Amino acid sequence: MLQKTLASTSRLLPYKVRRACNLIGLDSSVKFGTDSVYHQKYDEESLREKRFFNFGAGGFKHHFWSNIEAANSYDDVFAKQVDVEFDFTSRDRLPVDDNCAEICYTSHVVEHLRDRHVEHIFGEACRILKPGGIFRVTCPSVTLACLAVETGDLEFFKALIGTQRLSTDLTVDVGLAFYISRQLVLPEIGRSQWDLPGFMELRKERGRNGALDYLCSLSWDEYQKTNPVHINWWDEEKMVRMLQRAGFSQVYVSAYGQSSALVMRDTNLFDNTHPQISLFVEAQK
């Protein structure tokens, strides 16, 4: 009865409440919403073997999906939900067979990794997918963040920073750094980077992408190992180009809740991390 009640009201619940329900097994959306779709569209072996892979899954939980996580990125609660342990900063082969996966998905992970690590992950996703399989990627859109800087839209960044403490006063430049390279403005770093020029000055000197690369280059990999924060930026062009290089035959910009794979249109489970500031891209093998 409780699960049926959740099924009818889940979309009205705040995201954190839905996530808490998933963690304790009250996964209303999958039990009463999309199981039939999975059975209609995918073979029983794929469902039984959980050949749907979520890279950097965090608190995600679904009985047809396999969660892939790094050893240092989850607490004891999340550890119970990890199906494949994998170091995203390695160049190791993911322990999954070629051409077996139906779908791959990753949400708000690539902004925590360097380009070379993302390239490897994209290549592994392409390798394990069946021909025609879909890979969906969502992450913060730096296009929206740069527009906020150019228009002086401080509210854009206030919504993300919330009550977190910064090492300096919030401006649009500080907001952009928090957005793409957070450790530059977090107080525990113990030093301030903000004797450098603002973004608009850097952009004049280095171009937009050069300015963003420069800000990301100031972040420390050693800090990232134990305090995962944003250290990279992504826009449509960069994401599409990297997915094409990984070997995908079709790459296209998508939007919130608009996956070409029907099961990923369930926004109770997918696309629900800061959708208002996010980029959505899909690739087909």
PDB file of N, CA, C and O in Angstrom, residues 149 171-174 176 193-205 211 214-215:
ATOM      1  N   VAL A 149      27.665  35.185 -16.057  1.00  0.00           N
ATOM      2  CA  VAL A 149      28.751  36.137 -15.803  1.00  0.00           C
ATOM      3  C   VAL A 149      28.588  37.365 -16.684  1.00  0.00           C
ATOM      4  O   VAL A 149      28.687  38.506 -16.219  1.00  0.00           O
ATOM      5  N   THR A 171      31.043  36.933  -6.038  1.00  0.00           N
ATOM      6  CA  THR A 171      30.816  37.773  -7.213  1.00  0.00           C
ATOM      7  C   THR A 171      30.518  36.835  -8.371  1.00  0.00           C
ATOM      8  O   THR A 171      30.590  35.603  -8.209  1.00  0.00           O
ATOM      9  N   VAL A 172      30.218  37.361  -9.541  1.00  0.00           N
ATOM     10  CA  VAL A 172      29.979  36.455 -10.663  1.00  0.00           C
ATOM     11  C   VAL A 172      31.248  35.691 -11.037  1.00  0.00           C
ATOM     12  O   VAL A 172      31.182  34.535 -11.467  1.00  0.00           O
ATOM     13  N   ASP A 173      32.427  36.304 -10.865  1.00  0.00           N
ATOM     14  CA  ASP A 173      33.677  35.597 -11.155  1.00  0.00           C
ATOM     15  C   ASP A 173      33.909  34.457 -10.165  1.00  0.00           C
ATOM     16  O   ASP A 173      34.318  33.355 -10.540  1.00  0.00           O
ATOM     17  N   VAL A 174      33.652  34.736  -8.885  1.00  0.00           N
ATOM     18  CA  VAL A 174      33.777  33.688  -7.875  1.00  0.00           C
ATOM     19  C   VAL A 174      32.741  32.593  -8.134  1.00  0.00           C
ATOM     20  O   VAL A 174      33.022  31.400  -8.023  1.00  0.00           O
ATOM     21  N   LEU A 176      31.524  31.669 -11.001  1.00  0.00           N
ATOM     22  CA  LEU A 176      31.969  30.850 -12.125  1.00  0.00           C
ATOM     23  C   LEU A 176      33.042  29.866 -11.684  1.00  0.00           C
ATOM     24  O   LEU A 176      33.029  28.692 -12.084  1.00  0.00           O
ATOM     25  N   GLN A 193      42.902  32.253  -4.640  1.00  0.00           N
ATOM     26  CA  GLN A 193      43.387  32.413  -5.999  1.00  0.00           C
ATOM     27  C   GLN A 193      42.919  33.736  -6.596  1.00  0.00           C
ATOM     28  O   GLN A 193      43.244  34.033  -7.739  1.00  0.00           O
ATOM     29  N   TRP A 194      42.167  34.510  -5.821  1.00  0.00           N
ATOM     30  CA  TRP A 194      41.465  35.616  -6.458  1.00  0.00           C
ATOM     31  C   TRP A 194      42.247  36.918  -6.505  1.00  0.00           C
ATOM     32  O   TRP A 194      41.712  38.012  -6.422  1.00  0.00           O
ATOM     33  N   ASP A 195      43.587  36.779  -6.677  1.00  0.00           N
ATOM     34  CA  ASP A 195      44.393  37.919  -7.089  1.00  0.00           C
ATOM     35  C   ASP A 195      44.568  37.898  -8.614  1.00  0.00           C
ATOM     36  O   ASP A 195      45.245  38.741  -9.178  1.00  0.00           O
ATOM     37  N   LEU A 196      43.941  36.910  -9.280  1.00  0.00           N
ATOM     38  CA  LEU A 196      44.033  36.826 -10.735  1.00  0.00           C
ATOM     39  C   LEU A 196      42.935  37.675 -11.365  1.00  0.00           C
ATOM     40  O   LEU A 196      41.963  38.033 -10.717  1.00  0.00           O
ATOM     41  N   PRO A 197      43.053  37.987 -12.647  1.00  0.00           N
ATOM     42  CA  PRO A 197      42.029  38.801 -13.306  1.00  0.00           C
ATOM     43  C   PRO A 197      40.687  38.088 -13.338  1.00  0.00           C
ATOM     44  O   PRO A 197      40.603  36.858 -13.240  1.00  0.00           O
ATOM     45  N   GLY A 198      39.609  38.858 -13.479  1.00  0.00           N
ATOM     46  CA  GLY A 198      38.291  38.273 -13.606  1.00  0.00           C
ATOM     47  C   GLY A 198      38.135  37.547 -14.932  1.00  0.00           C
ATOM     48  O   GLY A 198      38.980  37.645 -15.826  1.00  0.00           O
ATOM     49  N   PHE A 199      37.041  36.830 -15.061  1.00  0.00           N
ATOM     50  CA  PHE A 199      36.827  35.996 -16.235  1.00  0.00           C
ATOM     51  C   PHE A 199      36.811  36.809 -17.525  1.00  0.00           C
ATOM     52  O   PHE A 199      37.382  36.389 -18.537  1.00  0.00           O
ATOM     53  N   MET A 200      36.177  37.963 -17.520  1.00  0.00           N
ATOM     54  CA  MET A 200      36.083  38.737 -18.751  1.00  0.00           C
ATOM     55  C   MET A 200      37.460  39.195 -19.216  1.00  0.00           C
ATOM     56  O   MET A 200      37.754  39.207 -20.422  1.00  0.00           O
ATOM     57  N   GLU A 201      38.338  39.544 -18.261  1.00  0.00           N
ATOM     58  CA  GLU A 201      39.710  39.919 -18.618  1.00  0.00           C
ATOM     59  C   GLU A 201      40.485  38.722 -19.142  1.00  0.00           C
ATOM     60  O   GLU A 201      41.216  38.809 -20.143  1.00  0.00           O
ATOM     61  N   LEU A 202      40.323  37.578 -18.481  1.00  0.00           N
ATOM     62  CA  LEU A 202      40.975  36.358 -18.951  1.00  0.00           C
ATOM     63  C   LEU A 202      40.472  35.970 -20.334  1.00  0.00           C
ATOM     64  O   LEU A 202      41.234  35.516 -21.186  1.00  0.00           O
ATOM     65  N   ARG A 203      39.198  36.188 -20.570  1.00  0.00           N
ATOM     66  CA  ARG A 203      38.621  35.831 -21.860  1.00  0.00           C
ATOM     67  C   ARG A 203      39.207  36.684 -22.986  1.00  0.00           C
ATOM     68  O   ARG A 203      39.473  36.177 -24.087  1.00  0.00           O
ATOM     69  N   LYS A 204      39.425  37.951 -22.699  1.00  0.00           N
ATOM     70  CA  LYS A 204      40.037  38.814 -23.712  1.00  0.00           C
ATOM     71  C   LYS A 204      41.453  38.350 -24.037  1.00  0.00           C
ATOM     72  O   LYS A 204      41.902  38.415 -25.188  1.00  0.00           O
ATOM     73  N   GLU A 205      42.148  37.879 -23.024  1.00  0.00           N
ATOM     74  CA  GLU A 205      43.548  37.473 -23.189  1.00  0.00           C
ATOM     75  C   GLU A 205      43.689  36.092 -23.816  1.00  0.00           C
ATOM     76  O   GLU A 205      44.538  35.871 -24.688  1.00  0.00           O
ATOM     77  N   ALA A 211      40.389  30.643 -21.152  1.00  0.00           N
ATOM     78  CA  ALA A 211      40.167  31.153 -19.794  1.00  0.00           C
ATOM     79  C   ALA A 211      39.624  30.060 -18.885  1.00  0.00           C
ATOM     80  O   ALA A 211      40.052  29.914 -17.726  1.00  0.00           O
ATOM     81  N   TYR A 214      42.337  27.595 -18.082  1.00  0.00           N
ATOM     82  CA  TYR A 214      43.280  28.160 -17.118  1.00  0.00           C
ATOM     83  C   TYR A 214      42.743  28.051 -15.695  1.00  0.00           C
ATOM     84  O   TYR A 214      43.468  27.642 -14.772  1.00  0.00           O
ATOM     85  N   LEU A 215      41.472  28.389 -15.495  1.00  0.00           N
ATOM     86  CA  LEU A 215      40.893  28.285 -14.156  1.00  0.00           C
ATOM     87  C   LEU A 215      40.917  26.843 -13.659  1.00  0.00           C
ATOM     88  O   LEU A 215      41.272  26.581 -12.508  1.00  0.00           O
TER      89      LEU A 215
END
